[in-house]
Amino acid sequence: MASSPGSSLKLPDSISVLLFGKKKKKPVHGRPGEGAAEEPLVEGAGSEEGENAGNYVDYEDKLIEYLTSPSTIIKHTDDIQIDKYHRIIAAINYPRLVEPGWLTRLIEMNLDFDLSIHIAPYSIESTVKLLENEIKKQKTDLYALKAEGKIVPQALVQKHDDTKALLEAIQNGTEKMFTMSLYIDSKAHDKKDLEKVSSLIKSKMSSIMVTPKVPSFQMYKALRSVLPIQMDELGITREITSSAASACFPFAITSLEHHATGILLGFNQINSIPIIIDPFELSNPNILVLGTSGGGKSYTIKLLLMREFLEGVDINIIDPQAEYTDLALTFKGKTIKIAPESDSIINPMDLMGQPLEEKKLSLLAFFRVLLGELNEGQRAILDDAIDSTYEDMGITKDPKTWARKPPMLENLYDHIIPLTRSEKDIIYKPAMAIVNRLKGYVSGPMKFLNQQTKIELDNRVITFDVKDIPDVGKGPIMFLILEYVYNQMKKSRKRKMLVIDEAWSIFSAGEEGEYILRLVKTCRKFNLSLTMITQDVEDVLTSRAGRAVMTNTATKILLKQDTTVIDAISEKFKLNEAETRFLRIATVGSALLIAENLRVPIHIQASPDEHKILTTKPDELMAMAQKTGPGISREMKPELDITDVVQNKTKLTNEQIDALEDIGFTEARVESLEGTSELFIVKNETDETDEHFITQHLLLEEIKKYTEKVLIHYTKLPDITFETADGKLVAIEVIADVSLKGNIEAMEAKLPILKKYNDYFYIVKDPALRKYESFGEILTKSQAPIKIKSYFGSSGDQTARSQEQTQS
């Protein structure tokens, strides 16, 4: 409907009911409990005044009201129907004392309702006069009761004392007076559900000492009192002080939804609010996970890693039980197996890019894990032997020498052997203790450590499988991997996570815990999240390294705990009674999340597709294998990646196609970037068409031929963004609507966002759109590969050729 100023505009009689009108016809009520007729609420609607005042100016102020108001309002005794049924519940009595945020328990109800609080100030003069009169009245009542020899109720005495204290506070300027009204609008689509919702709300109000009341025959006024129009037509008020008013603000819901870059970790067990957390936005990104065996530690961390990986975070995992191999396989990652017969190894004496003095410190911590407790004599011998060993290889404090070939354990062993022939016990005994333990790493079962480093970190997901390492050597090996990966990851400022499962193996660094302490304290500088997982809570609470990790970890996840350690955990983490009780009864999948000063009990939940990737239960794995057949066994057929949501059908077997369709994939025929019509198997869970969705992913794969600095978006951002060889940011928007008008509107809507990038262009399905040059560069799909290649030049050709060689 359109009109120019001054033209005649009349509202149709069939839509004449507005909720916010000033003048109303006398309402027409039926019998109590029955529906009432429609009630016209527009000023002048249907009246002589409305007919005579029919110009645009008269109606201009009411145009919004006309467009947004319902056509019908049906009133009953205890509810009012406007599409949904509404029942307003008013608070008529309140508790004498309240704590800050006490109304949060009302807000946290997972029900369909609106809550409205009206707060209005009293003038100081009116307040003082009111309180003085009240004190006089109370004194009179007290004197009368005493004079008659009756027992004075304690409630009256308390009320008198409270009133005097309040008057004194107001006169001193520490308090002010307000009136407050509290109304809750419970809503449902039918009467049965309305009864249930309103009953639950009244029950919750009663539990916090608030008396609920349904204002019968006043539902229309009650509804207007709840709506955000600053009108309290019911006027059920209570006088409160300024401190009490501030305590009524119910904005203390425990939730971590303040980081747009975070991941969904779980749901608040109290109110089902999604808990979204970004560890990298906290004071430090470190994470500590504590839980008993079978409490869900690995499942929780795998879910966290999967979602962080999709956010662009690199993942490295020290995996003592080979539990994360399937996860790496799913995301086309890399598993580095370290075992006596493997080719990959880390030389403990390798400087790993560290200064010599820092390496000496880490070596002392390594030997503490390797040898156990070190007395003063052993430390002195090791310190001297380490210096001599590096000097023999020409490595000194001069940084120019640090790139030389490092020594190995046998070189250190050879420096200590002569000391075992000393006639002085102060030298002989500590040297012999070191040699006896070190011998197994030079010529015994762990001799594979006695060689130069052979390892490459060349994938976004890398797991270090140390399952086949003898138990006696797992601690030292895990320490070496931690040291090596940490020093390699320091070279990049990109977000990355280093996960250490069964972290108790390195918490035994004891007196040499300074190295672990420095490591966890410096992770933040390099955008590295050190994630520790352990079931041995005692090591965390008692060892120096464990305490260092706990103190310098902003995010802690406490899963199901052994009952014998709950008291110690409660004391160490300063848990309140409710949190301690939660840990005592926690089931698998439940956890207490502590993120700096915020604490919330959560339920960790994966989607069905995520669960299929994460589960390690034998029964579930067997059931999936039987359902999908041998064609997509995660262990047998890694070439089928069920996380790839767009797959070319011609490259799949029939068994693989059936397996994908069983988990929600569908078939779609779309023109490829080469201009040929091809069949795809896709899992499109976005609001876009299959044409749009597939084109996005085809462009993504095309850009990945030249760079990994590319992102796909399903939000209001451009469909694809990537970084060129010279550092420019380029945006691509795919336009594949079914109608010409829809395509033009989509291009126009996205244009302001695209202009914020260094360059942008559209990829369109309909060639007719290319004539709309005002939007910028518009290309068809077949032109996209050449355009993308132009951003990378000769370096792009070289990158593409190297990737093709790698794939072949």
PDB file of N, CA, C and O in Angstrom, residues 698-757:
ATOM      1  N   LEU A 698      33.127 -26.273  -5.461  1.00  0.00           N
ATOM      2  CA  LEU A 698      33.986 -26.408  -6.642  1.00  0.00           C
ATOM      3  C   LEU A 698      34.984 -25.252  -6.701  1.00  0.00           C
ATOM      4  O   LEU A 698      36.168 -25.447  -7.028  1.00  0.00           O
ATOM      5  N   LEU A 699      34.520 -24.043  -6.381  1.00  0.00           N
ATOM      6  CA  LEU A 699      35.422 -22.887  -6.357  1.00  0.00           C
ATOM      7  C   LEU A 699      36.464 -23.038  -5.253  1.00  0.00           C
ATOM      8  O   LEU A 699      37.645 -22.689  -5.435  1.00  0.00           O
ATOM      9  N   LEU A 700      36.041 -23.563  -4.106  1.00  0.00           N
ATOM     10  CA  LEU A 700      36.972 -23.782  -3.007  1.00  0.00           C
ATOM     11  C   LEU A 700      38.102 -24.718  -3.420  1.00  0.00           C
ATOM     12  O   LEU A 700      39.284 -24.448  -3.172  1.00  0.00           O
ATOM     13  N   GLU A 701      37.765 -25.831  -4.065  1.00  0.00           N
ATOM     14  CA  GLU A 701      38.785 -26.787  -4.504  1.00  0.00           C
ATOM     15  C   GLU A 701      39.690 -26.189  -5.574  1.00  0.00           C
ATOM     16  O   GLU A 701      40.889 -26.462  -5.610  1.00  0.00           O
ATOM     17  N   GLU A 702      39.136 -25.348  -6.420  1.00  0.00           N
ATOM     18  CA  GLU A 702      39.937 -24.707  -7.455  1.00  0.00           C
ATOM     19  C   GLU A 702      40.965 -23.762  -6.829  1.00  0.00           C
ATOM     20  O   GLU A 702      42.134 -23.738  -7.241  1.00  0.00           O
ATOM     21  N   ILE A 703      40.550 -22.993  -5.843  1.00  0.00           N
ATOM     22  CA  ILE A 703      41.471 -22.045  -5.199  1.00  0.00           C
ATOM     23  C   ILE A 703      42.548 -22.784  -4.411  1.00  0.00           C
ATOM     24  O   ILE A 703      43.703 -22.342  -4.335  1.00  0.00           O
ATOM     25  N   LYS A 704      42.195 -23.929  -3.842  1.00  0.00           N
ATOM     26  CA  LYS A 704      43.166 -24.703  -3.054  1.00  0.00           C
ATOM     27  C   LYS A 704      44.312 -25.247  -3.903  1.00  0.00           C
ATOM     28  O   LYS A 704      45.313 -25.698  -3.361  1.00  0.00           O
ATOM     29  N   LYS A 705      44.176 -25.203  -5.225  1.00  0.00           N
ATOM     30  CA  LYS A 705      45.292 -25.590  -6.089  1.00  0.00           C
ATOM     31  C   LYS A 705      46.457 -24.615  -5.959  1.00  0.00           C
ATOM     32  O   LYS A 705      47.598 -24.954  -6.268  1.00  0.00           O
ATOM     33  N   TYR A 706      46.136 -23.392  -5.503  1.00  0.00           N
ATOM     34  CA  TYR A 706      47.148 -22.343  -5.451  1.00  0.00           C
ATOM     35  C   TYR A 706      47.494 -21.906  -4.029  1.00  0.00           C
ATOM     36  O   TYR A 706      48.596 -21.436  -3.777  1.00  0.00           O
ATOM     37  N   THR A 707      46.537 -22.008  -3.108  1.00  0.00           N
ATOM     38  CA  THR A 707      46.790 -21.533  -1.744  1.00  0.00           C
ATOM     39  C   THR A 707      45.879 -22.254  -0.761  1.00  0.00           C
ATOM     40  O   THR A 707      44.777 -22.689  -1.133  1.00  0.00           O
ATOM     41  N   GLU A 708      46.342 -22.369   0.480  1.00  0.00           N
ATOM     42  CA  GLU A 708      45.505 -22.907   1.553  1.00  0.00           C
ATOM     43  C   GLU A 708      44.817 -21.785   2.328  1.00  0.00           C
ATOM     44  O   GLU A 708      43.991 -22.045   3.200  1.00  0.00           O
ATOM     45  N   LYS A 709      45.126 -20.541   1.974  1.00  0.00           N
ATOM     46  CA  LYS A 709      44.535 -19.399   2.669  1.00  0.00           C
ATOM     47  C   LYS A 709      43.201 -19.045   2.028  1.00  0.00           C
ATOM     48  O   LYS A 709      43.044 -18.014   1.370  1.00  0.00           O
ATOM     49  N   VAL A 710      42.243 -19.933   2.191  1.00  0.00           N
ATOM     50  CA  VAL A 710      40.927 -19.769   1.589  1.00  0.00           C
ATOM     51  C   VAL A 710      39.882 -20.263   2.579  1.00  0.00           C
ATOM     52  O   VAL A 710      40.093 -21.242   3.293  1.00  0.00           O
ATOM     53  N   LEU A 711      38.743 -19.564   2.640  1.00  0.00           N
ATOM     54  CA  LEU A 711      37.659 -19.926   3.545  1.00  0.00           C
ATOM     55  C   LEU A 711      36.339 -19.920   2.798  1.00  0.00           C
ATOM     56  O   LEU A 711      36.107 -19.099   1.905  1.00  0.00           O
ATOM     57  N   ILE A 712      35.460 -20.850   3.188  1.00  0.00           N
ATOM     58  CA  ILE A 712      34.109 -20.893   2.648  1.00  0.00           C
ATOM     59  C   ILE A 712      33.162 -20.420   3.735  1.00  0.00           C
ATOM     60  O   ILE A 712      33.365 -20.714   4.914  1.00  0.00           O
ATOM     61  N   HIS A 713      32.144 -19.650   3.384  1.00  0.00           N
ATOM     62  CA  HIS A 713      31.244 -19.072   4.377  1.00  0.00           C
ATOM     63  C   HIS A 713      29.801 -19.413   4.027  1.00  0.00           C
ATOM     64  O   HIS A 713      29.419 -19.436   2.855  1.00  0.00           O
ATOM     65  N   TYR A 714      29.016 -19.669   5.076  1.00  0.00           N
ATOM     66  CA  TYR A 714      27.583 -19.889   4.895  1.00  0.00           C
ATOM     67  C   TYR A 714      26.781 -18.825   5.644  1.00  0.00           C
ATOM     68  O   TYR A 714      25.633 -19.032   6.000  1.00  0.00           O
ATOM     69  N   THR A 715      27.403 -17.682   5.893  1.00  0.00           N
ATOM     70  CA  THR A 715      26.765 -16.600   6.625  1.00  0.00           C
ATOM     71  C   THR A 715      26.537 -15.425   5.675  1.00  0.00           C
ATOM     72  O   THR A 715      26.500 -15.600   4.459  1.00  0.00           O
ATOM     73  N   LYS A 716      26.427 -14.217   6.242  1.00  0.00           N
ATOM     74  CA  LYS A 716      26.238 -13.021   5.434  1.00  0.00           C
ATOM     75  C   LYS A 716      27.533 -12.555   4.780  1.00  0.00           C
ATOM     76  O   LYS A 716      27.522 -11.630   3.973  1.00  0.00           O
ATOM     77  N   LEU A 717      28.641 -13.204   5.109  1.00  0.00           N
ATOM     78  CA  LEU A 717      29.904 -12.889   4.453  1.00  0.00           C
ATOM     79  C   LEU A 717      29.874 -13.408   3.018  1.00  0.00           C
ATOM     80  O   LEU A 717      29.006 -14.206   2.644  1.00  0.00           O
ATOM     81  N   PRO A 718      30.825 -13.008   2.178  1.00  0.00           N
ATOM     82  CA  PRO A 718      30.883 -13.553   0.825  1.00  0.00           C
ATOM     83  C   PRO A 718      31.014 -15.076   0.854  1.00  0.00           C
ATOM     84  O   PRO A 718      31.517 -15.657   1.814  1.00  0.00           O
ATOM     85  N   ASP A 719      30.578 -15.741  -0.228  1.00  0.00           N
ATOM     86  CA  ASP A 719      30.585 -17.204  -0.249  1.00  0.00           C
ATOM     87  C   ASP A 719      31.989 -17.782  -0.134  1.00  0.00           C
ATOM     88  O   ASP A 719      32.196 -18.814   0.497  1.00  0.00           O
ATOM     89  N   ILE A 720      32.991 -17.129  -0.769  1.00  0.00           N
ATOM     90  CA  ILE A 720      34.389 -17.576  -0.708  1.00  0.00           C
ATOM     91  C   ILE A 720      35.273 -16.352  -0.491  1.00  0.00           C
ATOM     92  O   ILE A 720      35.063 -15.311  -1.103  1.00  0.00           O
ATOM     93  N   THR A 721      36.257 -16.491   0.399  1.00  0.00           N
ATOM     94  CA  THR A 721      37.286 -15.456   0.528  1.00  0.00           C
ATOM     95  C   THR A 721      38.651 -16.128   0.516  1.00  0.00           C
ATOM     96  O   THR A 721      38.809 -17.223   1.053  1.00  0.00           O
ATOM     97  N   PHE A 722      39.630 -15.479  -0.125  1.00  0.00           N
ATOM     98  CA  PHE A 722      40.982 -16.054  -0.139  1.00  0.00           C
ATOM     99  C   PHE A 722      42.012 -14.936  -0.223  1.00  0.00           C
ATOM    100  O   PHE A 722      41.686 -13.781  -0.547  1.00  0.00           O
ATOM    101  N   GLU A 723      43.254 -15.300   0.096  1.00  0.00           N
ATOM    102  CA  GLU A 723      44.359 -14.356   0.081  1.00  0.00           C
ATOM    103  C   GLU A 723      45.239 -14.638  -1.131  1.00  0.00           C
ATOM    104  O   GLU A 723      45.618 -15.781  -1.397  1.00  0.00           O
ATOM    105  N   THR A 724      45.574 -13.609  -1.891  1.00  0.00           N
ATOM    106  CA  THR A 724      46.373 -13.771  -3.100  1.00  0.00           C
ATOM    107  C   THR A 724      47.859 -13.854  -2.755  1.00  0.00           C
ATOM    108  O   THR A 724      48.255 -13.697  -1.598  1.00  0.00           O
ATOM    109  N   ALA A 725      48.668 -14.063  -3.785  1.00  0.00           N
ATOM    110  CA  ALA A 725      50.115 -14.201  -3.581  1.00  0.00           C
ATOM    111  C   ALA A 725      50.733 -12.925  -3.023  1.00  0.00           C
ATOM    112  O   ALA A 725      51.714 -12.971  -2.286  1.00  0.00           O
ATOM    113  N   ASP A 726      50.148 -11.754  -3.346  1.00  0.00           N
ATOM    114  CA  ASP A 726      50.695 -10.493  -2.845  1.00  0.00           C
ATOM    115  C   ASP A 726      49.951  -9.983  -1.615  1.00  0.00           C
ATOM    116  O   ASP A 726      50.067  -8.807  -1.247  1.00  0.00           O
ATOM    117  N   GLY A 727      49.160 -10.852  -0.965  1.00  0.00           N
ATOM    118  CA  GLY A 727      48.553 -10.503   0.310  1.00  0.00           C
ATOM    119  C   GLY A 727      47.217  -9.807   0.237  1.00  0.00           C
ATOM    120  O   GLY A 727      46.695  -9.386   1.265  1.00  0.00           O
ATOM    121  N   LYS A 728      46.618  -9.694  -0.944  1.00  0.00           N
ATOM    122  CA  LYS A 728      45.307  -9.055  -1.060  1.00  0.00           C
ATOM    123  C   LYS A 728      44.199 -10.042  -0.696  1.00  0.00           C
ATOM    124  O   LYS A 728      44.330 -11.241  -0.915  1.00  0.00           O
ATOM    125  N   LEU A 729      43.108  -9.508  -0.145  1.00  0.00           N
ATOM    126  CA  LEU A 729      41.951 -10.328   0.179  1.00  0.00           C
ATOM    127  C   LEU A 729      40.915 -10.193  -0.916  1.00  0.00           C
ATOM    128  O   LEU A 729      40.504  -9.082  -1.270  1.00  0.00           O
ATOM    129  N   VAL A 730      40.492 -11.333  -1.464  1.00  0.00           N
ATOM    130  CA  VAL A 730      39.547 -11.355  -2.579  1.00  0.00           C
ATOM    131  C   VAL A 730      38.281 -12.097  -2.142  1.00  0.00           C
ATOM    132  O   VAL A 730      38.361 -13.110  -1.439  1.00  0.00           O
ATOM    133  N   ALA A 731      37.134 -11.575  -2.552  1.00  0.00           N
ATOM    134  CA  ALA A 731      35.849 -12.189  -2.218  1.00  0.00           C
ATOM    135  C   ALA A 731      35.140 -12.655  -3.482  1.00  0.00           C
ATOM    136  O   ALA A 731      35.222 -12.004  -4.528  1.00  0.00           O
ATOM    137  N   ILE A 732      34.460 -13.800  -3.370  1.00  0.00           N
ATOM    138  CA  ILE A 732      33.669 -14.343  -4.481  1.00  0.00           C
ATOM    139  C   ILE A 732      32.248 -14.572  -3.985  1.00  0.00           C
ATOM    140  O   ILE A 732      32.053 -15.172  -2.918  1.00  0.00           O
ATOM    141  N   GLU A 733      31.267 -14.095  -4.744  1.00  0.00           N
ATOM    142  CA  GLU A 733      29.866 -14.329  -4.422  1.00  0.00           C
ATOM    143  C   GLU A 733      29.225 -15.149  -5.534  1.00  0.00           C
ATOM    144  O   GLU A 733      29.350 -14.807  -6.718  1.00  0.00           O
ATOM    145  N   VAL A 734      28.585 -16.258  -5.167  1.00  0.00           N
ATOM    146  CA  VAL A 734      27.912 -17.131  -6.133  1.00  0.00           C
ATOM    147  C   VAL A 734      26.454 -16.709  -6.232  1.00  0.00           C
ATOM    148  O   VAL A 734      25.761 -16.573  -5.220  1.00  0.00           O
ATOM    149  N   ILE A 735      25.973 -16.494  -7.447  1.00  0.00           N
ATOM    150  CA  ILE A 735      24.582 -16.106  -7.687  1.00  0.00           C
ATOM    151  C   ILE A 735      23.931 -17.203  -8.510  1.00  0.00           C
ATOM    152  O   ILE A 735      24.254 -17.407  -9.686  1.00  0.00           O
ATOM    153  N   ALA A 736      23.012 -17.959  -7.883  1.00  0.00           N
ATOM    154  CA  ALA A 736      22.393 -19.092  -8.582  1.00  0.00           C
ATOM    155  C   ALA A 736      20.931 -19.240  -8.202  1.00  0.00           C
ATOM    156  O   ALA A 736      20.435 -20.342  -7.974  1.00  0.00           O
ATOM    157  N   ASP A 737      20.213 -18.109  -8.102  1.00  0.00           N
ATOM    158  CA  ASP A 737      18.786 -18.156  -7.804  1.00  0.00           C
ATOM    159  C   ASP A 737      18.025 -18.631  -9.049  1.00  0.00           C
ATOM    160  O   ASP A 737      18.541 -18.610 -10.172  1.00  0.00           O
ATOM    161  N   VAL A 738      16.781 -19.047  -8.832  1.00  0.00           N
ATOM    162  CA  VAL A 738      15.988 -19.558  -9.961  1.00  0.00           C
ATOM    163  C   VAL A 738      15.358 -18.439 -10.771  1.00  0.00           C
ATOM    164  O   VAL A 738      14.927 -18.660 -11.901  1.00  0.00           O
ATOM    165  N   SER A 739      15.283 -17.238 -10.203  1.00  0.00           N
ATOM    166  CA  SER A 739      14.639 -16.140 -10.919  1.00  0.00           C
ATOM    167  C   SER A 739      15.623 -15.005 -11.141  1.00  0.00           C
ATOM    168  O   SER A 739      16.541 -14.789 -10.337  1.00  0.00           O
ATOM    169  N   LEU A 740      15.420 -14.257 -12.220  1.00  0.00           N
ATOM    170  CA  LEU A 740      16.275 -13.118 -12.528  1.00  0.00           C
ATOM    171  C   LEU A 740      16.157 -12.048 -11.449  1.00  0.00           C
ATOM    172  O   LEU A 740      17.153 -11.478 -11.010  1.00  0.00           O
ATOM    173  N   LYS A 741      14.941 -11.795 -11.007  1.00  0.00           N
ATOM    174  CA  LYS A 741      14.717 -10.785  -9.974  1.00  0.00           C
ATOM    175  C   LYS A 741      15.433 -11.159  -8.675  1.00  0.00           C
ATOM    176  O   LYS A 741      16.080 -10.328  -8.037  1.00  0.00           O
ATOM    177  N   GLY A 742      15.328 -12.440  -8.289  1.00  0.00           N
ATOM    178  CA  GLY A 742      15.992 -12.899  -7.067  1.00  0.00           C
ATOM    179  C   GLY A 742      17.494 -12.765  -7.160  1.00  0.00           C
ATOM    180  O   GLY A 742      18.165 -12.409  -6.182  1.00  0.00           O
ATOM    181  N   ASN A 743      18.062 -13.037  -8.346  1.00  0.00           N
ATOM    182  CA  ASN A 743      19.505 -12.904  -8.543  1.00  0.00           C
ATOM    183  C   ASN A 743      19.959 -11.457  -8.393  1.00  0.00           C
ATOM    184  O   ASN A 743      20.972 -11.172  -7.745  1.00  0.00           O
ATOM    185  N   ILE A 744      19.220 -10.556  -8.985  1.00  0.00           N
ATOM    186  CA  ILE A 744      19.581  -9.133  -8.920  1.00  0.00           C
ATOM    187  C   ILE A 744      19.494  -8.620  -7.486  1.00  0.00           C
ATOM    188  O   ILE A 744      20.367  -7.890  -7.017  1.00  0.00           O
ATOM    189  N   GLU A 745      18.440  -9.024  -6.781  1.00  0.00           N
ATOM    190  CA  GLU A 745      18.300  -8.600  -5.384  1.00  0.00           C
ATOM    191  C   GLU A 745      19.443  -9.148  -4.524  1.00  0.00           C
ATOM    192  O   GLU A 745      19.960  -8.455  -3.637  1.00  0.00           O
ATOM    193  N   ALA A 746      19.854 -10.388  -4.793  1.00  0.00           N
ATOM    194  CA  ALA A 746      20.959 -10.990  -4.033  1.00  0.00           C
ATOM    195  C   ALA A 746      22.268 -10.252  -4.301  1.00  0.00           C
ATOM    196  O   ALA A 746      23.070 -10.005  -3.387  1.00  0.00           O
ATOM    197  N   MET A 747      22.511  -9.882  -5.564  1.00  0.00           N
ATOM    198  CA  MET A 747      23.725  -9.155  -5.909  1.00  0.00           C
ATOM    199  C   MET A 747      23.747  -7.778  -5.248  1.00  0.00           C
ATOM    200  O   MET A 747      24.775  -7.326  -4.740  1.00  0.00           O
ATOM    201  N   GLU A 748      22.606  -7.128  -5.267  1.00  0.00           N
ATOM    202  CA  GLU A 748      22.516  -5.798  -4.682  1.00  0.00           C
ATOM    203  C   GLU A 748      22.718  -5.839  -3.165  1.00  0.00           C
ATOM    204  O   GLU A 748      23.386  -4.977  -2.585  1.00  0.00           O
ATOM    205  N   ALA A 749      22.154  -6.866  -2.514  1.00  0.00           N
ATOM    206  CA  ALA A 749      22.257  -6.975  -1.053  1.00  0.00           C
ATOM    207  C   ALA A 749      23.688  -7.241  -0.604  1.00  0.00           C
ATOM    208  O   ALA A 749      24.130  -6.772   0.456  1.00  0.00           O
ATOM    209  N   LYS A 750      24.450  -8.012  -1.395  1.00  0.00           N
ATOM    210  CA  LYS A 750      25.795  -8.403  -0.985  1.00  0.00           C
ATOM    211  C   LYS A 750      26.860  -7.368  -1.398  1.00  0.00           C
ATOM    212  O   LYS A 750      27.986  -7.423  -0.889  1.00  0.00           O
ATOM    213  N   LEU A 751      26.525  -6.450  -2.285  1.00  0.00           N
ATOM    214  CA  LEU A 751      27.510  -5.526  -2.828  1.00  0.00           C
ATOM    215  C   LEU A 751      28.233  -4.697  -1.758  1.00  0.00           C
ATOM    216  O   LEU A 751      29.465  -4.580  -1.812  1.00  0.00           O
ATOM    217  N   PRO A 752      27.546  -4.103  -0.759  1.00  0.00           N
ATOM    218  CA  PRO A 752      28.277  -3.319   0.253  1.00  0.00           C
ATOM    219  C   PRO A 752      29.321  -4.133   1.012  1.00  0.00           C
ATOM    220  O   PRO A 752      30.374  -3.609   1.380  1.00  0.00           O
ATOM    221  N   ILE A 753      29.062  -5.415   1.228  1.00  0.00           N
ATOM    222  CA  ILE A 753      30.024  -6.262   1.936  1.00  0.00           C
ATOM    223  C   ILE A 753      31.213  -6.581   1.038  1.00  0.00           C
ATOM    224  O   ILE A 753      32.369  -6.549   1.464  1.00  0.00           O
ATOM    225  N   LEU A 754      30.940  -6.877  -0.239  1.00  0.00           N
ATOM    226  CA  LEU A 754      32.007  -7.213  -1.177  1.00  0.00           C
ATOM    227  C   LEU A 754      32.986  -6.059  -1.362  1.00  0.00           C
ATOM    228  O   LEU A 754      34.190  -6.266  -1.528  1.00  0.00           O
ATOM    229  N   LYS A 755      32.480  -4.827  -1.328  1.00  0.00           N
ATOM    230  CA  LYS A 755      33.329  -3.663  -1.551  1.00  0.00           C
ATOM    231  C   LYS A 755      34.348  -3.440  -0.439  1.00  0.00           C
ATOM    232  O   LYS A 755      35.289  -2.667  -0.601  1.00  0.00           O
ATOM    233  N   LYS A 756      34.189  -4.120   0.685  1.00  0.00           N
ATOM    234  CA  LYS A 756      35.136  -3.985   1.799  1.00  0.00           C
ATOM    235  C   LYS A 756      36.419  -4.769   1.556  1.00  0.00           C
ATOM    236  O   LYS A 756      37.388  -4.629   2.296  1.00  0.00           O
ATOM    237  N   TYR A 757      36.443  -5.641   0.525  1.00  0.00           N
ATOM    238  CA  TYR A 757      37.615  -6.454   0.224  1.00  0.00           C
ATOM    239  C   TYR A 757      38.475  -5.746  -0.826  1.00  0.00           C
ATOM    240  O   TYR A 757      38.023  -4.824  -1.508  1.00  0.00           O
TER     241      TYR A 757
END
